[in-house]
């Protein structure tokens, strides 16, 4: 089944939004298959944001991601990659719709609380970068019959 890499950034952890973010993914109906608190190394942050390495904000972004613990997660479910992006909202929280995580909790692009993979292929690469196979748990939620027909 489809999986996405979701990370609560240092601002989300410091602002006590870990439970709120997890609640939104749980109540939506997605399944948590990986979860850990990580003190991110520069090497990992630079790899994760490698696609942005020529952008002027890259250095600040890497500094920020390494500035405090993050919560790295893998969520599973039909269509989870695109749906997670909708739950998260637009990159700039000022443009993100109310009801989305960034729309409800943020005011600036450099402190936008959460990361979510932007495509299925990206998700696969990011999950491999952040998690070993043994850290991912395949399990059958008991409410599955009530979420899928
Ligand atoms: P997203 O996180 O929505 O996938 P992205 O991949 O374009 O957005 O950018 C990655 C992160 O980089 C983003 O979450 C916040 C930061 N960022 C993007 N554009 C920025 C900008 N113009 N100034 C400062 N930080 C920026
Ligand atoms: Mg992105």
Short mmCIF file of C-alpha atoms and ligand atoms in Angstrom, two decimals:
data_model
loop_
_atom_site.label_atom_id
_atom_site.label_comp_id
_atom_site.label_asym_id
_atom_site.label_seq_id
_atom_site.Cartn_x
_atom_site.Cartn_y
_atom_site.Cartn_z
CA UNK A 1 0.00 0.00 0.00
CA UNK A 2 1.08 3.60 -0.64
CA UNK A 3 3.33 5.26 1.94
CA UNK A 4 4.48 8.85 2.56
CA UNK A 5 7.33 10.32 4.58
CA UNK A 6 6.07 12.96 7.01
CA UNK A 7 8.33 14.97 9.30
CA UNK A 8 7.34 17.37 12.07
CA UNK A 9 10.05 20.03 11.88
CA UNK A 10 11.83 21.53 14.92
CA UNK A 11 9.28 24.38 15.17
CA UNK A 12 6.39 21.90 15.31
CA UNK A 13 8.12 19.93 18.07
CA UNK A 14 9.02 23.08 20.06
CA UNK A 15 5.47 24.42 19.70
CA UNK A 16 3.98 21.20 21.10
CA UNK A 17 2.19 20.32 17.86
CA UNK A 18 3.35 16.67 17.71
CA UNK A 19 0.11 15.27 19.15
CA UNK A 20 -2.06 17.58 17.03
CA UNK A 21 -0.31 16.56 13.79
CA UNK A 22 -0.46 12.85 14.60
CA UNK A 23 -4.13 13.17 15.57
CA UNK A 24 -4.98 14.67 12.17
CA UNK A 25 -3.33 11.82 10.27
CA UNK A 26 -4.85 9.19 12.57
CA UNK A 27 -8.39 10.53 12.45
CA UNK A 28 -8.20 10.99 8.68
CA UNK A 29 -7.74 7.23 8.47
CA UNK A 30 -4.08 6.73 7.67
CA UNK A 31 -1.93 4.12 9.38
CA UNK A 32 1.31 4.91 11.21
CA UNK A 33 4.02 2.43 10.15
CA UNK A 34 7.17 4.28 11.29
CA UNK A 35 7.89 6.85 14.01
CA UNK A 36 11.02 8.24 15.66
CA UNK A 37 12.41 11.39 17.27
CA UNK A 38 15.58 12.42 15.45
CA UNK A 39 18.38 14.89 16.08
CA UNK A 40 19.17 15.49 12.41
CA UNK A 41 22.78 15.52 11.16
CA UNK A 42 23.85 18.09 8.57
CA UNK A 43 24.55 15.27 6.14
CA UNK A 44 21.00 13.89 6.44
CA UNK A 45 19.40 17.36 6.20
CA UNK A 46 21.46 18.21 3.11
CA UNK A 47 20.51 14.89 1.47
CA UNK A 48 16.82 15.31 2.35
CA UNK A 49 16.71 18.81 0.85
CA UNK A 50 19.25 18.07 -1.92
CA UNK A 51 16.81 19.16 -4.62
CA UNK A 52 16.96 22.70 -3.17
CA UNK A 53 20.75 22.97 -2.82
CA UNK A 54 21.10 25.83 -5.32
CA UNK A 55 18.31 27.89 -3.72
CA UNK A 56 19.23 30.95 -1.60
CA UNK A 57 17.33 29.56 1.42
CA UNK A 58 19.15 26.19 1.42
CA UNK A 59 21.72 27.02 4.13
CA UNK A 60 19.11 28.48 6.47
CA UNK A 61 16.80 25.55 5.83
CA UNK A 62 19.49 23.00 6.72
CA UNK A 63 20.45 25.01 9.85
CA UNK A 64 16.78 25.07 10.87
CA UNK A 65 16.19 21.35 10.39
CA UNK A 66 19.29 20.62 12.50
CA UNK A 67 18.32 23.14 15.21
CA UNK A 68 16.23 20.77 17.34
CA UNK A 69 14.59 17.35 17.30
CA UNK A 70 12.22 16.39 14.50
CA UNK A 71 9.58 13.65 14.45
CA UNK A 72 10.10 11.43 11.41
CA UNK A 73 7.13 9.30 10.40
CA UNK A 74 5.86 7.01 7.68
CA UNK A 75 2.10 6.97 7.10
CA UNK A 76 0.29 4.44 4.93
CA UNK A 77 -3.00 4.36 3.08
CA UNK A 78 -4.63 4.65 -0.34
CA UNK A 79 -3.62 8.00 -1.87
CA UNK A 80 -1.69 9.03 1.25
CA UNK A 81 1.00 11.03 -0.61
CA UNK A 82 -1.36 13.51 -2.28
CA UNK A 83 -3.81 13.52 0.63
CA UNK A 84 -1.04 14.32 3.14
CA UNK A 85 -0.03 17.33 1.02
CA UNK A 86 -3.64 18.53 1.28
CA UNK A 87 -3.73 17.99 5.04
CA UNK A 88 -0.44 19.92 5.28
CA UNK A 89 -1.41 22.87 3.04
CA UNK A 90 0.56 25.31 0.88
CA UNK A 91 4.29 25.80 1.46
CA UNK A 92 3.79 29.37 2.71
CA UNK A 93 1.47 29.14 5.74
CA UNK A 94 0.05 32.57 4.90
CA UNK A 95 -1.28 31.06 1.66
CA UNK A 96 -2.37 27.77 3.24
CA UNK A 97 -6.11 27.25 3.67
CA UNK A 98 -7.60 27.27 7.16
CA UNK A 99 -8.17 23.66 8.16
CA UNK A 100 -4.75 22.62 6.92
CA UNK A 101 -1.86 22.16 9.35
CA UNK A 102 0.16 25.07 7.95
CA UNK A 103 -2.99 27.17 7.52
CA UNK A 104 -4.00 26.66 11.14
CA UNK A 105 -0.64 26.89 12.88
CA UNK A 106 1.92 28.93 10.91
CA UNK A 107 2.74 32.41 9.62
CA UNK A 108 6.05 32.08 7.75
CA UNK A 109 7.52 29.89 5.02
CA UNK A 110 10.73 29.21 6.92
CA UNK A 111 8.75 27.92 9.93
CA UNK A 112 6.03 25.84 8.30
CA UNK A 113 5.88 23.03 10.88
CA UNK A 114 5.83 19.95 8.72
CA UNK A 115 7.26 18.20 5.66
CA UNK A 116 5.40 15.76 3.43
CA UNK A 117 6.67 13.90 0.36
CA UNK A 118 5.53 15.56 -2.87
CA UNK A 119 5.17 12.41 -5.04
CA UNK A 120 5.09 8.63 -4.67
CA UNK A 121 8.64 8.27 -6.02
CA UNK A 122 9.95 11.01 -3.71
CA UNK A 123 8.24 9.25 -0.80
CA UNK A 124 10.05 6.00 -1.58
CA UNK A 125 13.43 7.79 -1.71
CA UNK A 126 12.76 9.75 1.50
CA UNK A 127 11.53 6.69 3.43
CA UNK A 128 14.76 4.85 2.47
CA UNK A 129 16.83 7.87 3.52
CA UNK A 130 15.21 8.19 6.96
CA UNK A 131 14.26 4.64 7.94
CA UNK A 132 15.81 1.19 7.81
CA UNK A 133 13.51 -1.70 6.81
CA UNK A 134 13.50 -3.01 10.39
CA UNK A 135 12.15 0.32 11.68
CA UNK A 136 9.00 0.03 9.55
CA UNK A 137 6.13 -2.04 10.91
CA UNK A 138 3.53 -3.66 8.70
CA UNK A 139 0.32 -4.18 10.63
CA UNK A 140 -3.39 -4.49 10.01
CA UNK A 141 -5.51 -1.84 11.77
CA UNK A 142 -8.66 -3.38 13.24
CA UNK A 143 -10.83 -0.55 11.84
CA UNK A 144 -9.75 -1.19 8.23
CA UNK A 145 -13.16 -2.63 7.26
CA UNK A 146 -14.73 0.65 8.42
CA UNK A 147 -12.35 2.83 6.40
CA UNK A 148 -12.33 0.93 3.10
CA UNK A 149 -15.24 -0.74 1.29
P1 LIG B 1 7.24 21.97 0.60
O1 LIG B 1 7.80 21.81 2.00
O2 LIG B 1 5.84 22.50 0.64
O3 LIG B 1 7.38 20.72 -0.23
P2 LIG B 1 9.43 23.06 -0.98
O4 LIG B 1 9.83 21.66 -1.28
O5 LIG B 1 9.27 24.00 -2.13
O6 LIG B 1 8.08 23.12 -0.11
O7 LIG B 1 10.50 23.73 -0.01
C1 LIG B 1 11.05 22.96 1.05
C2 LIG B 1 11.10 23.82 2.29
O8 LIG B 1 12.02 24.91 2.06
C3 LIG B 1 9.78 24.50 2.65
O9 LIG B 1 8.95 23.66 3.42
C4 LIG B 1 10.24 25.69 3.42
C5 LIG B 1 11.54 26.07 2.75
N1 LIG B 1 11.34 27.12 1.74
C6 LIG B 1 10.75 26.97 0.53
N2 LIG B 1 10.72 28.13 -0.13
C7 LIG B 1 11.30 29.04 0.71
C8 LIG B 1 11.56 30.44 0.62
N3 LIG B 1 11.23 31.14 -0.46
N4 LIG B 1 12.16 31.02 1.67
C9 LIG B 1 12.49 30.33 2.78
N5 LIG B 1 12.29 29.01 2.92
C10 LIG B 1 11.69 28.38 1.90
MG1 LIG B 2 9.04 19.76 -1.03
#
